[in-house]
Coordinates of C-alpha atoms in Angstrom, one line a residue:
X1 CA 47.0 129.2 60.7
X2 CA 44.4 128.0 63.0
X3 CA 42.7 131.5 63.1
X4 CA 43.0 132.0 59.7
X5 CA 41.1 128.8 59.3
X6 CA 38.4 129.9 61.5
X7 CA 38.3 133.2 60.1
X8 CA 37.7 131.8 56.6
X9 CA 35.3 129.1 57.8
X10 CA 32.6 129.9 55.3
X11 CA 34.8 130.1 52.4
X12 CA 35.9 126.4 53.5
X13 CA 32.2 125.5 53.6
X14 CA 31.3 126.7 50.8
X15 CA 34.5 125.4 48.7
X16 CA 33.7 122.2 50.7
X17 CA 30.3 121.8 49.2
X18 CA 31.4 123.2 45.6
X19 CA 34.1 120.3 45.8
X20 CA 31.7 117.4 46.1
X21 CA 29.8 118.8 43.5
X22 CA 32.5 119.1 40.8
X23 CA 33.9 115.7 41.4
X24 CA 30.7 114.2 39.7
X25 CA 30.1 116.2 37.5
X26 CA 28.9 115.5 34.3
X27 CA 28.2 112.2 34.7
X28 CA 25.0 110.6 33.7
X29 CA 24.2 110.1 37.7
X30 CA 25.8 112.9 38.8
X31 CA 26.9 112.9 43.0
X32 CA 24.5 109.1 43.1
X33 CA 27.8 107.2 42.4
X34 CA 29.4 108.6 45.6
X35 CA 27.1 106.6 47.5
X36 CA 26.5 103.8 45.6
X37 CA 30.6 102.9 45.8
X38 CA 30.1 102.2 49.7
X39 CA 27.6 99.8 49.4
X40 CA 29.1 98.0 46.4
X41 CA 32.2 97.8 48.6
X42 CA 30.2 96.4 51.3
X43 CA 28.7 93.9 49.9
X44 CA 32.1 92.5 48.0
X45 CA 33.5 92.5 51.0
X46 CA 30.5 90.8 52.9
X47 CA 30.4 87.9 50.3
X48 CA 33.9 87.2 50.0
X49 CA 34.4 86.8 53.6
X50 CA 31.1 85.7 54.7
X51 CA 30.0 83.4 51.9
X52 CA 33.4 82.3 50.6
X53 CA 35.9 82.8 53.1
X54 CA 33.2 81.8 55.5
X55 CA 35.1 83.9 58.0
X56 CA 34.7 82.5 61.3
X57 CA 33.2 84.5 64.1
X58 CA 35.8 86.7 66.8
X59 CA 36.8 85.0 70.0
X60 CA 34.2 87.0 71.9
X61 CA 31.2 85.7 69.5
X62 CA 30.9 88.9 67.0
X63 CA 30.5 88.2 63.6
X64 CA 34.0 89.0 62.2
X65 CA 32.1 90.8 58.8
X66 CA 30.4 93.3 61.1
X67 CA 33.8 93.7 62.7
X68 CA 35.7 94.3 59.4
X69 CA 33.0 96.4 58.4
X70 CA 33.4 98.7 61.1
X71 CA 37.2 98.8 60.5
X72 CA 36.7 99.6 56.7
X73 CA 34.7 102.5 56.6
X74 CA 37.2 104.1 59.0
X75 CA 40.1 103.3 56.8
X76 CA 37.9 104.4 53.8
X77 CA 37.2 107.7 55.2
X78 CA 40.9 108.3 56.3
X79 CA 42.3 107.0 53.2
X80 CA 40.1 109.1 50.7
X81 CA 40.5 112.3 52.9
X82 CA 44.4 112.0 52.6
X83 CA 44.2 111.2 48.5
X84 CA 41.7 114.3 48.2
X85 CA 44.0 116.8 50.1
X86 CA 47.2 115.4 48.3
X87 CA 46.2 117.1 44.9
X88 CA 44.6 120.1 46.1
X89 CA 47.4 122.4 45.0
X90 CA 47.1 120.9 41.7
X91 CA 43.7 120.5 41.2
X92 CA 43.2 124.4 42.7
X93 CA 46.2 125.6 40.8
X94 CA 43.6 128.6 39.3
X95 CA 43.3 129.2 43.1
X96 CA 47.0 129.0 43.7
X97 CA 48.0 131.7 41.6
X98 CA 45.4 134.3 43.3
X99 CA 47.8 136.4 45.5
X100 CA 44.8 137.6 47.6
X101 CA 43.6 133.8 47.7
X102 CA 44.6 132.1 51.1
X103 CA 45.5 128.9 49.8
X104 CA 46.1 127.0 53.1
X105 CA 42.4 126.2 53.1
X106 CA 42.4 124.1 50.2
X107 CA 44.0 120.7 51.9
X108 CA 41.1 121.4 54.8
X109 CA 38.6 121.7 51.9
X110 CA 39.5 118.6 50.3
X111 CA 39.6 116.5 53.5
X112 CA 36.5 118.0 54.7
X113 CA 34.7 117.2 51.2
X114 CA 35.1 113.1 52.1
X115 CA 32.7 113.7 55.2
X116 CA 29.3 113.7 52.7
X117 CA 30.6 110.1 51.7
X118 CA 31.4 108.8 55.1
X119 CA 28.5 110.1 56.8
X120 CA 26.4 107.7 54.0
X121 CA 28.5 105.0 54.7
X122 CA 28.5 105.0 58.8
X123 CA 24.3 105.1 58.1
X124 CA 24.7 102.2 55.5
X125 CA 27.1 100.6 58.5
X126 CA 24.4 101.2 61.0
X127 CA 21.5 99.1 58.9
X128 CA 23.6 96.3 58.1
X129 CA 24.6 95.9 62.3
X130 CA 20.7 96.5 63.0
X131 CA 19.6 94.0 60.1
X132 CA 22.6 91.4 61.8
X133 CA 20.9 91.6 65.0
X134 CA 23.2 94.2 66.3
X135 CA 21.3 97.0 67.3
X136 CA 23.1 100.3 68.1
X137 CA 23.7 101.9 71.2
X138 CA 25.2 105.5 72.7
X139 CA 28.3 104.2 72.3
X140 CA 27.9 104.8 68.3
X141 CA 27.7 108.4 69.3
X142 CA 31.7 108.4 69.5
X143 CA 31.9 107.8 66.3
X144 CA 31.8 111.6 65.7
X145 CA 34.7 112.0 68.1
X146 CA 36.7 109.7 65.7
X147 CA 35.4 111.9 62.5
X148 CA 37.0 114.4 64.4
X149 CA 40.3 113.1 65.0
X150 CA 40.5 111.7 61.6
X151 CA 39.5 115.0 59.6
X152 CA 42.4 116.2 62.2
X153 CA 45.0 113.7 61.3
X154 CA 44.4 113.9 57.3
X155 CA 44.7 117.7 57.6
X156 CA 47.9 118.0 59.4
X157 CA 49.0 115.0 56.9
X158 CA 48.0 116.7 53.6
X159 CA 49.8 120.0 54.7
X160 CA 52.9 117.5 54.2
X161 CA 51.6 116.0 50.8
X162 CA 50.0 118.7 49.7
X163 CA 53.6 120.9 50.0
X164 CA 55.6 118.1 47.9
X165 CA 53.2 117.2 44.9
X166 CA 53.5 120.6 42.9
X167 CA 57.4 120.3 43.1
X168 CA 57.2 116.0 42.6
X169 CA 53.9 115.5 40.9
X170 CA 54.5 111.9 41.0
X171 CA 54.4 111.4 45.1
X172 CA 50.4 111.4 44.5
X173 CA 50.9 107.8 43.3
X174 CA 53.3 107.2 46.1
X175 CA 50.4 108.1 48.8
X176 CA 48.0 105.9 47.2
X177 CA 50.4 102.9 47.5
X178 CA 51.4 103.9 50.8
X179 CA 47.3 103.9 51.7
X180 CA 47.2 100.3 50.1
X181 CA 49.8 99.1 52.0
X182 CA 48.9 101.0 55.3
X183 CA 45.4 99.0 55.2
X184 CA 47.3 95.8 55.8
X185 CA 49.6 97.7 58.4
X186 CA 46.6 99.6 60.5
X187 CA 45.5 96.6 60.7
X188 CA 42.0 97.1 59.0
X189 CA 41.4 93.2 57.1
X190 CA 42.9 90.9 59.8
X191 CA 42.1 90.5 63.8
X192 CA 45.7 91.8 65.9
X193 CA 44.5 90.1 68.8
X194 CA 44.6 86.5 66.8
X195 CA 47.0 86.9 64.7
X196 CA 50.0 88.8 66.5
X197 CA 51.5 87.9 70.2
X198 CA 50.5 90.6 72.5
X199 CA 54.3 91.5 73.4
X200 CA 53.9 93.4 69.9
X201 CA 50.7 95.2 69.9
X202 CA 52.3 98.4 71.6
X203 CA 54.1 98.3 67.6
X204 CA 50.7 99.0 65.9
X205 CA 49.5 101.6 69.0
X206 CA 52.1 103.9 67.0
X207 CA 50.5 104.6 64.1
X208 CA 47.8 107.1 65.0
X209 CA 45.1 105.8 62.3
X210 CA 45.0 102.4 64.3
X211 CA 43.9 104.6 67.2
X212 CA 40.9 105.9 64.4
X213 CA 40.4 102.2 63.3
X214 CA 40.5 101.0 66.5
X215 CA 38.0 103.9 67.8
X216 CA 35.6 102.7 65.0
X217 CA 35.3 99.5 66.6
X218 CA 35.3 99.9 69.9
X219 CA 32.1 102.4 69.1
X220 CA 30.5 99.9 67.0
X221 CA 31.7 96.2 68.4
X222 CA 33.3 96.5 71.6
X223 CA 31.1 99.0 73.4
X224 CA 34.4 100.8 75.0
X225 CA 34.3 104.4 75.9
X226 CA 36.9 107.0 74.8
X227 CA 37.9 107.3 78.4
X228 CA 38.8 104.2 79.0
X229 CA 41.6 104.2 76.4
X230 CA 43.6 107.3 78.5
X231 CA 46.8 106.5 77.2
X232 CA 46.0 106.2 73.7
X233 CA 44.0 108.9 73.8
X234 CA 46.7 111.1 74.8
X235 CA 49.1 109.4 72.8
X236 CA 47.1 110.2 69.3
X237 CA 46.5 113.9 69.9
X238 CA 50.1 114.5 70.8
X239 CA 51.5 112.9 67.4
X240 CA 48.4 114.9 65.8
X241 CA 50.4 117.9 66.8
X242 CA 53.5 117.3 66.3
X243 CA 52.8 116.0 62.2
X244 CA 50.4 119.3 62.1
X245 CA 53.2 121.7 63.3
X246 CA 55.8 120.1 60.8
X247 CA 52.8 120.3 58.1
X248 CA 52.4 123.8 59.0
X249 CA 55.7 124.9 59.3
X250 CA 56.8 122.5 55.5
X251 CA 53.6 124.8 54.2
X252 CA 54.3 128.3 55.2
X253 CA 58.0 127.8 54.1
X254 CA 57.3 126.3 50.5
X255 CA 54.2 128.4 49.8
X256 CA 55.9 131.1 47.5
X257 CA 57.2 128.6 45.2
X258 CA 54.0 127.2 44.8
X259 CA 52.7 129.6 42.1
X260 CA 55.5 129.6 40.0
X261 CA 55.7 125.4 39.4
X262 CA 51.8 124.8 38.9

């Protein structure tokens, strides 16, 4: 499947593009309301924790906004990649039905269609740290690693979602509550360190989109190189390939039924 993705890479681009497109349109603003959701977000989250909550700063200083901020748009990215890839069998289904059409693209094309979003919000991230007083450095350069591993992760997770929703339709609502409640879980809204004993932290280090949320920070707050995680590191990509060969393999095996229930 990996060739055949490669092979077809500028159908994916193109579909990619086409995708972002069609979402917004025929609206008054057309593809403008893709970005002006980020910074709305941002800013209801900035005022409610920094002007009502009056959030008090992390142990180490860091203003915890900037630190939830750096969290969210990581969760944001993940979450809509996953809820875009769910329905692309169904929103595709004219696609579906092509025999000559190779449908496994179409969860990559819907993941990959988030990235126009995020890459607006990680600039819109990168003012509000420089207007804070926190200027960037190289280390926001791994934040392309972790666009990396999280277009990875949604892929080989929407090859699983993707599979089920033509035969259950309603498991797309099950996702998004299963997002929703992941946020809490990851954890993207509250501080681990504070708030759980560190006897338990190896708990969270098991989900693989803490390792994305976690990346996020660490590129953006705590200055820590991807190196200097080893363990998690190697700990992410191996659960990356174990969900993406299960993905594959749930695909490939369901893929001729498809047709017949859309």
């Amino acid at each position: 499947m990996l060739k055949g993705l490669i092979k077809n890479r500028k159908i994916i681009a193109s579909l990619m593009v086409d995708d972002f497109k069609t979402k917004y349109a025929g609206t008054q603003f057309g593809i403008l309301w893709a970005f002006v959701q980020p910074v709305i977000t941002i800013v209801i989250y900035v005022f409610v924790f920094q002007v009502i909550a009056k959030a008090n700063p992390l142990e180490n200083g860091f203003p915890f906004v900037l630190w939830l901020i750096a969290g969210m748009i990581a969760w944001f990215f993940f979450s809509e990649a996953v809820m875009n890839g769910t329905g692309c069998l169904a929103d595709y289904s004219y696609l579906v039905k092509k025999v000559v059409f190779h449908i496994d693209v179409l969860p990559v094309v819907r993941v990959l269609s988030a990235i126009f979003v995020h890459l607006f919000f990680v600039a819109f991230t990168m003012l509000v740290f420089a207007l804070s007083g926190e200027k960037p450095t190289l280390h926001c350069l791994q934040i392309l690693y972790y666009m990396v591993c999280t277009v990875a992760l949604a892929c080989a997770i929407c090859f699983i979602t993707a599979s089920v929703v033509p035969f259950f339709k309603d498991f797309a609502q099950v996702v998004n509550i299963l997002l929703m409640i992941g946020m809490w879980i990851c954890p993207v809204m509250w501080d681990y360190k504070t708030v759980m004993p560190q006897a338990y932290h190896w708990i969270l280090r098991l989900n693989p989109v803490f390792y994305i949320v976690q990346g996020y920070r660490d590129a953006l707050v705590e200055k820590i190189w991807v190196w200097e995680r080893p363990g998690a590191f190697a700990g992410f990509w191996v659960t990356v390939a174990l969900i993406w060969m299960a993905g594959v393999r749930m695909f490939e095996r369901l893929r001729v039924h498809f047709s017949d229930v859309l």
